[in-house]
Amino acid sequence: MRGTRGGAGCGHREGAGSQADDLLVLVADGDQRAFEELYAVVSGPLYGLVRRVVRDPAQSEEVAQEVLLELWRSAARFDPRRGSALSWILTLAHRRAVDRVRSARAAGEREQREALRAGEPAFDQVAEEVEAGLEREWVRRCLTRLTTLQRQSVTLAYYDGYTYREVAERLSLPLGTVKTRMRDGLTRLRQCLGGAA
């Protein structure tokens, strides 16, 4: 995912905001296609904000994914009278990112205190790194099970933050084809990742 790109100007952001408002209402009713469209609209700005707070790319991807999952589960809590959907989503993302930073800082301080009490060196986080590495490896393995076009589309949208339309332009394909491949690819990826649980 890429949080900031030269092509995302103010007019584009405003259009994305009103589009997000409409889509979030549909997502609240359980509309999966609307969620996929919402994902395409907000994933870039969402990841960019999280990355600025969390800094670490892998952690930022995790937090962004958690926020997107929270959107699917709690879209009905959105109240359009209190502001735009994009603002609400970015507020959720900012809170989640700050929580992740505080949690990591508190864990590090706790480990240092315990290490000082025990007279031992602080835990070097090897276990956490191994676990994160295994999760990334599982995602990579699942991505290899997609077709080339599905993998390209999902990678451009999720990791680089492009919208469906931008993915279609980069791959020189009709928008409808990209949407279909993306939907099929996300379904297969979700099924594969479900096997990791």
PDB file of C-alpha atoms in Angstrom:
ATOM      1  CA  MET A   1       0.000   0.000   0.000  1.00  0.00           C
ATOM      2  CA  ARG A   2       1.156   3.503  -0.625  1.00  0.00           C
ATOM      3  CA  GLY A   3      -0.326   6.292   1.427  1.00  0.00           C
ATOM      4  CA  THR A   4       0.559   9.330  -0.650  1.00  0.00           C
ATOM      5  CA  ARG A   5       0.705   9.607  -4.409  1.00  0.00           C
ATOM      6  CA  GLY A   6       1.092  12.616  -6.647  1.00  0.00           C
ATOM      7  CA  GLY A   7      -2.217  11.922  -8.425  1.00  0.00           C
ATOM      8  CA  ALA A   8      -4.383  12.316  -5.338  1.00  0.00           C
ATOM      9  CA  GLY A   9      -5.399  15.979  -5.395  1.00  0.00           C
ATOM     10  CA  CYS A  10      -7.983  17.830  -3.350  1.00  0.00           C
ATOM     11  CA  GLY A  11     -10.817  17.355  -5.861  1.00  0.00           C
ATOM     12  CA  HIS A  12     -10.120  13.637  -5.975  1.00  0.00           C
ATOM     13  CA  ARG A  13     -10.197  13.488  -2.179  1.00  0.00           C
ATOM     14  CA  GLU A  14     -13.554  15.304  -2.034  1.00  0.00           C
ATOM     15  CA  GLY A  15     -15.044  12.903  -4.610  1.00  0.00           C
ATOM     16  CA  ALA A  16     -13.694   9.979  -2.633  1.00  0.00           C
ATOM     17  CA  GLY A  17     -15.294  11.423   0.514  1.00  0.00           C
ATOM     18  CA  SER A  18     -18.826  11.617  -0.899  1.00  0.00           C
ATOM     19  CA  GLN A  19     -18.407   8.209  -2.556  1.00  0.00           C
ATOM     20  CA  ALA A  20     -17.334   6.751   0.801  1.00  0.00           C
ATOM     21  CA  ASP A  21     -20.479   8.200   2.438  1.00  0.00           C
ATOM     22  CA  ASP A  22     -22.756   6.354  -0.003  1.00  0.00           C
ATOM     23  CA  LEU A  23     -20.768   3.119   0.133  1.00  0.00           C
ATOM     24  CA  LEU A  24     -20.584   2.987   3.932  1.00  0.00           C
ATOM     25  CA  VAL A  25     -24.384   3.105   4.152  1.00  0.00           C
ATOM     26  CA  LEU A  26     -24.532   0.054   1.852  1.00  0.00           C
ATOM     27  CA  VAL A  27     -21.784  -1.716   3.811  1.00  0.00           C
ATOM     28  CA  ALA A  28     -23.852  -1.226   6.971  1.00  0.00           C
ATOM     29  CA  ASP A  29     -26.536  -3.332   5.235  1.00  0.00           C
ATOM     30  CA  GLY A  30     -23.992  -6.109   4.596  1.00  0.00           C
ATOM     31  CA  ASP A  31     -23.316  -5.297   0.921  1.00  0.00           C
ATOM     32  CA  GLN A  32     -19.988  -7.029   0.125  1.00  0.00           C
ATOM     33  CA  ARG A  33     -19.557  -5.357  -3.278  1.00  0.00           C
ATOM     34  CA  ALA A  34     -19.981  -1.963  -1.639  1.00  0.00           C
ATOM     35  CA  PHE A  35     -17.297  -2.962   0.873  1.00  0.00           C
ATOM     36  CA  GLU A  36     -14.914  -3.855  -1.956  1.00  0.00           C
ATOM     37  CA  GLU A  37     -15.593  -0.471  -3.581  1.00  0.00           C
ATOM     38  CA  LEU A  38     -15.133   1.281  -0.226  1.00  0.00           C
ATOM     39  CA  TYR A  39     -11.847  -0.579   0.229  1.00  0.00           C
ATOM     40  CA  ALA A  40     -10.655   0.717  -3.148  1.00  0.00           C
ATOM     41  CA  VAL A  41     -11.622   4.296  -2.238  1.00  0.00           C
ATOM     42  CA  VAL A  42     -10.217   4.512   1.310  1.00  0.00           C
ATOM     43  CA  SER A  43      -7.330   2.024   1.536  1.00  0.00           C
ATOM     44  CA  GLY A  44      -4.718   4.474   0.186  1.00  0.00           C
ATOM     45  CA  PRO A  45      -5.491   7.430   2.504  1.00  0.00           C
ATOM     46  CA  LEU A  46      -6.068   5.026   5.422  1.00  0.00           C
ATOM     47  CA  TYR A  47      -2.703   3.291   5.022  1.00  0.00           C
ATOM     48  CA  GLY A  48      -0.916   6.618   4.517  1.00  0.00           C
ATOM     49  CA  LEU A  49      -2.259   7.967   7.807  1.00  0.00           C
ATOM     50  CA  VAL A  50      -1.445   4.762   9.710  1.00  0.00           C
ATOM     51  CA  ARG A  51       2.073   4.644   8.243  1.00  0.00           C
ATOM     52  CA  ARG A  52       2.773   8.207   9.404  1.00  0.00           C
ATOM     53  CA  VAL A  53       1.839   7.238  12.980  1.00  0.00           C
ATOM     54  CA  VAL A  54       3.174   3.672  13.242  1.00  0.00           C
ATOM     55  CA  ARG A  55       6.205   4.075  10.902  1.00  0.00           C
ATOM     56  CA  ASP A  56       6.910   0.342  10.497  1.00  0.00           C
ATOM     57  CA  PRO A  57       5.486  -0.869   7.118  1.00  0.00           C
ATOM     58  CA  ALA A  58       4.505  -4.378   8.276  1.00  0.00           C
ATOM     59  CA  GLN A  59       2.835  -3.059  11.453  1.00  0.00           C
ATOM     60  CA  SER A  60       1.108  -0.363   9.400  1.00  0.00           C
ATOM     61  CA  GLU A  61      -0.330  -2.970   7.027  1.00  0.00           C
ATOM     62  CA  GLU A  62      -1.630  -4.963  10.003  1.00  0.00           C
ATOM     63  CA  VAL A  63      -3.282  -1.907  11.558  1.00  0.00           C
ATOM     64  CA  ALA A  64      -4.813  -0.867   8.216  1.00  0.00           C
ATOM     65  CA  GLN A  65      -6.210  -4.386   7.766  1.00  0.00           C
ATOM     66  CA  GLU A  66      -7.641  -4.303  11.310  1.00  0.00           C
ATOM     67  CA  VAL A  67      -9.362  -0.987  10.559  1.00  0.00           C
ATOM     68  CA  LEU A  68     -10.855  -2.350   7.313  1.00  0.00           C
ATOM     69  CA  LEU A  69     -12.142  -5.392   9.205  1.00  0.00           C
ATOM     70  CA  GLU A  70     -13.602  -3.102  11.869  1.00  0.00           C
ATOM     71  CA  LEU A  71     -15.328  -1.101   9.100  1.00  0.00           C
ATOM     72  CA  TRP A  72     -17.036  -4.240   7.818  1.00  0.00           C
ATOM     73  CA  ARG A  73     -18.173  -5.185  11.331  1.00  0.00           C
ATOM     74  CA  SER A  74     -19.209  -1.765  12.614  1.00  0.00           C
ATOM     75  CA  ALA A  75     -20.296   0.263   9.565  1.00  0.00           C
ATOM     76  CA  ALA A  76     -23.761   0.626  11.128  1.00  0.00           C
ATOM     77  CA  ARG A  77     -22.239   2.812  13.873  1.00  0.00           C
ATOM     78  CA  PHE A  78     -21.429   5.537  11.317  1.00  0.00           C
ATOM     79  CA  ASP A  79     -23.651   8.600  11.766  1.00  0.00           C
ATOM     80  CA  PRO A  80     -23.571  10.848   8.654  1.00  0.00           C
ATOM     81  CA  ARG A  81     -24.954  13.756  10.716  1.00  0.00           C
ATOM     82  CA  ARG A  82     -21.676  13.884  12.654  1.00  0.00           C
ATOM     83  CA  GLY A  83     -19.353  14.145   9.643  1.00  0.00           C
ATOM     84  CA  SER A  84     -18.173  12.403   6.484  1.00  0.00           C
ATOM     85  CA  ALA A  85     -17.490   8.690   6.187  1.00  0.00           C
ATOM     86  CA  LEU A  86     -13.878   9.337   5.202  1.00  0.00           C
ATOM     87  CA  SER A  87     -13.309  11.467   8.310  1.00  0.00           C
ATOM     88  CA  TRP A  88     -14.909   8.785  10.494  1.00  0.00           C
ATOM     89  CA  ILE A  89     -12.774   6.054   8.896  1.00  0.00           C
ATOM     90  CA  LEU A  90      -9.562   8.065   9.246  1.00  0.00           C
ATOM     91  CA  THR A  91     -10.433   8.810  12.881  1.00  0.00           C
ATOM     92  CA  LEU A  92     -10.823   5.062  13.503  1.00  0.00           C
ATOM     93  CA  ALA A  93      -7.500   4.474  11.755  1.00  0.00           C
ATOM     94  CA  HIS A  94      -5.724   7.171  13.775  1.00  0.00           C
ATOM     95  CA  ARG A  95      -7.044   5.790  17.076  1.00  0.00           C
ATOM     96  CA  ARG A  96      -6.033   2.244  16.153  1.00  0.00           C
ATOM     97  CA  ALA A  97      -2.557   3.406  15.039  1.00  0.00           C
ATOM     98  CA  VAL A  98      -1.991   5.394  18.243  1.00  0.00           C
ATOM     99  CA  ASP A  99      -3.149   2.384  20.298  1.00  0.00           C
ATOM    100  CA  ARG A 100      -0.624   0.179  18.467  1.00  0.00           C
ATOM    101  CA  VAL A 101       2.226   2.617  19.162  1.00  0.00           C
ATOM    102  CA  ARG A 102       1.272   2.973  22.839  1.00  0.00           C
ATOM    103  CA  SER A 103       0.912  -0.776  23.225  1.00  0.00           C
ATOM    104  CA  ALA A 104       4.332  -1.438  21.663  1.00  0.00           C
ATOM    105  CA  ARG A 105       5.935   1.255  23.830  1.00  0.00           C
ATOM    106  CA  ALA A 106       4.301  -0.075  27.017  1.00  0.00           C
ATOM    107  CA  ALA A 107       5.375  -3.643  26.195  1.00  0.00           C
ATOM    108  CA  GLY A 108       8.964  -2.505  25.634  1.00  0.00           C
ATOM    109  CA  GLU A 109       9.035  -0.566  28.908  1.00  0.00           C
ATOM    110  CA  ARG A 110       7.515  -3.518  30.792  1.00  0.00           C
ATOM    111  CA  GLU A 111      10.144  -5.885  29.374  1.00  0.00           C
ATOM    112  CA  GLN A 112      12.931  -3.484  30.374  1.00  0.00           C
ATOM    113  CA  ARG A 113      11.586  -3.184  33.932  1.00  0.00           C
ATOM    114  CA  GLU A 114      11.306  -6.962  34.253  1.00  0.00           C
ATOM    115  CA  ALA A 115      14.777  -7.445  32.801  1.00  0.00           C
ATOM    116  CA  LEU A 116      16.254  -4.921  35.247  1.00  0.00           C
ATOM    117  CA  ARG A 117      14.519  -6.659  38.169  1.00  0.00           C
ATOM    118  CA  ALA A 118      15.771 -10.048  37.028  1.00  0.00           C
ATOM    119  CA  GLY A 119      19.231  -8.718  36.173  1.00  0.00           C
ATOM    120  CA  GLU A 120      18.882 -10.124  32.644  1.00  0.00           C
ATOM    121  CA  PRO A 121      19.045  -8.455  29.223  1.00  0.00           C
ATOM    122  CA  ALA A 122      15.700  -7.285  27.787  1.00  0.00           C
ATOM    123  CA  PHE A 123      13.780  -9.720  25.594  1.00  0.00           C
ATOM    124  CA  ASP A 124      15.059  -9.238  22.053  1.00  0.00           C
ATOM    125  CA  GLN A 125      11.636  -9.715  20.388  1.00  0.00           C
ATOM    126  CA  VAL A 126      12.818 -12.676  18.316  1.00  0.00           C
ATOM    127  CA  ALA A 127       9.547 -14.508  18.985  1.00  0.00           C
ATOM    128  CA  GLU A 128       7.487 -11.547  17.761  1.00  0.00           C
ATOM    129  CA  GLU A 129       9.631 -11.175  14.662  1.00  0.00           C
ATOM    130  CA  VAL A 130       9.312 -14.893  13.882  1.00  0.00           C
ATOM    131  CA  GLU A 131       5.537 -14.746  14.297  1.00  0.00           C
ATOM    132  CA  ALA A 132       5.235 -11.649  12.075  1.00  0.00           C
ATOM    133  CA  GLY A 133       7.527 -13.300   9.533  1.00  0.00           C
ATOM    134  CA  LEU A 134       5.363 -16.424   9.469  1.00  0.00           C
ATOM    135  CA  GLU A 135       2.243 -14.307   8.887  1.00  0.00           C
ATOM    136  CA  ARG A 136       3.904 -12.440   6.012  1.00  0.00           C
ATOM    137  CA  GLU A 137       5.126 -15.728   4.559  1.00  0.00           C
ATOM    138  CA  TRP A 138       1.570 -17.119   4.714  1.00  0.00           C
ATOM    139  CA  VAL A 139       0.214 -14.063   2.868  1.00  0.00           C
ATOM    140  CA  ARG A 140       2.973 -14.426   0.233  1.00  0.00           C
ATOM    141  CA  ARG A 141       2.136 -18.121  -0.160  1.00  0.00           C
ATOM    142  CA  CYS A 142      -1.574 -17.342  -0.543  1.00  0.00           C
ATOM    143  CA  LEU A 143      -0.799 -14.643  -3.136  1.00  0.00           C
ATOM    144  CA  THR A 144       1.029 -17.227  -5.269  1.00  0.00           C
ATOM    145  CA  ARG A 145      -2.220 -19.212  -5.505  1.00  0.00           C
ATOM    146  CA  LEU A 146      -3.914 -16.357  -7.371  1.00  0.00           C
ATOM    147  CA  THR A 147      -3.764 -15.915 -11.130  1.00  0.00           C
ATOM    148  CA  THR A 148      -1.177 -13.417 -12.362  1.00  0.00           C
ATOM    149  CA  LEU A 149      -3.842 -10.789 -13.049  1.00  0.00           C
ATOM    150  CA  GLN A 150      -5.525 -11.335  -9.665  1.00  0.00           C
ATOM    151  CA  ARG A 151      -2.162 -11.074  -7.893  1.00  0.00           C
ATOM    152  CA  GLN A 152      -1.193  -7.896  -9.792  1.00  0.00           C
ATOM    153  CA  SER A 153      -4.572  -6.292  -9.083  1.00  0.00           C
ATOM    154  CA  VAL A 154      -4.620  -7.159  -5.369  1.00  0.00           C
ATOM    155  CA  THR A 155      -0.983  -6.080  -4.918  1.00  0.00           C
ATOM    156  CA  LEU A 156      -1.521  -2.726  -6.652  1.00  0.00           C
ATOM    157  CA  ALA A 157      -4.707  -2.028  -4.668  1.00  0.00           C
ATOM    158  CA  TYR A 158      -3.639  -3.280  -1.232  1.00  0.00           C
ATOM    159  CA  TYR A 159       0.101  -2.756  -1.039  1.00  0.00           C
ATOM    160  CA  ASP A 160       0.376   0.300  -3.312  1.00  0.00           C
ATOM    161  CA  GLY A 161      -2.972   1.914  -2.434  1.00  0.00           C
ATOM    162  CA  TYR A 162      -4.331   2.360  -5.970  1.00  0.00           C
ATOM    163  CA  THR A 163      -8.068   2.590  -6.674  1.00  0.00           C
ATOM    164  CA  TYR A 164      -9.729   0.062  -9.016  1.00  0.00           C
ATOM    165  CA  ARG A 165      -9.734   2.659 -11.791  1.00  0.00           C
ATOM    166  CA  GLU A 166      -6.013   3.369 -11.311  1.00  0.00           C
ATOM    167  CA  VAL A 167      -5.260  -0.372 -11.306  1.00  0.00           C
ATOM    168  CA  ALA A 168      -7.182  -0.717 -14.587  1.00  0.00           C
ATOM    169  CA  GLU A 169      -5.168   2.146 -16.100  1.00  0.00           C
ATOM    170  CA  ARG A 170      -1.839   0.716 -14.944  1.00  0.00           C
ATOM    171  CA  LEU A 171      -2.668  -2.752 -16.294  1.00  0.00           C
ATOM    172  CA  SER A 172      -4.317  -1.340 -19.468  1.00  0.00           C
ATOM    173  CA  LEU A 173      -7.491  -3.323 -18.796  1.00  0.00           C
ATOM    174  CA  PRO A 174     -11.204  -2.467 -18.688  1.00  0.00           C
ATOM    175  CA  LEU A 175     -12.394  -1.405 -15.243  1.00  0.00           C
ATOM    176  CA  GLY A 176     -14.998  -4.199 -15.173  1.00  0.00           C
ATOM    177  CA  THR A 177     -12.312  -6.832 -15.767  1.00  0.00           C
ATOM    178  CA  VAL A 178     -10.183  -5.496 -12.926  1.00  0.00           C
ATOM    179  CA  LYS A 179     -13.166  -5.408 -10.556  1.00  0.00           C
ATOM    180  CA  THR A 180     -14.049  -9.015 -11.391  1.00  0.00           C
ATOM    181  CA  ARG A 181     -10.441 -10.220 -10.994  1.00  0.00           C
ATOM    182  CA  MET A 182     -10.088  -8.263  -7.768  1.00  0.00           C
ATOM    183  CA  ARG A 183     -13.290  -9.707  -6.318  1.00  0.00           C
ATOM    184  CA  ASP A 184     -12.300 -13.262  -7.291  1.00  0.00           C
ATOM    185  CA  GLY A 185      -8.744 -12.725  -6.032  1.00  0.00           C
ATOM    186  CA  LEU A 186      -9.885 -11.319  -2.665  1.00  0.00           C
ATOM    187  CA  THR A 187     -12.293 -14.233  -2.246  1.00  0.00           C
ATOM    188  CA  ARG A 188      -9.535 -16.779  -2.923  1.00  0.00           C
ATOM    189  CA  LEU A 189      -7.110 -14.904  -0.684  1.00  0.00           C
ATOM    190  CA  ARG A 190      -9.664 -14.782   2.149  1.00  0.00           C
ATOM    191  CA  GLN A 191     -10.282 -18.541   1.820  1.00  0.00           C
ATOM    192  CA  CYS A 192      -6.548 -19.278   1.808  1.00  0.00           C
ATOM    193  CA  LEU A 193      -5.841 -17.027   4.796  1.00  0.00           C
ATOM    194  CA  GLY A 194      -8.785 -18.597   6.616  1.00  0.00           C
ATOM    195  CA  GLY A 195      -6.822 -21.836   6.543  1.00  0.00           C
ATOM    196  CA  ALA A 196      -4.060 -20.137   8.543  1.00  0.00           C
ATOM    197  CA  ALA A 197      -6.293 -19.591  11.538  1.00  0.00           C
TER     198      ALA A 197
END
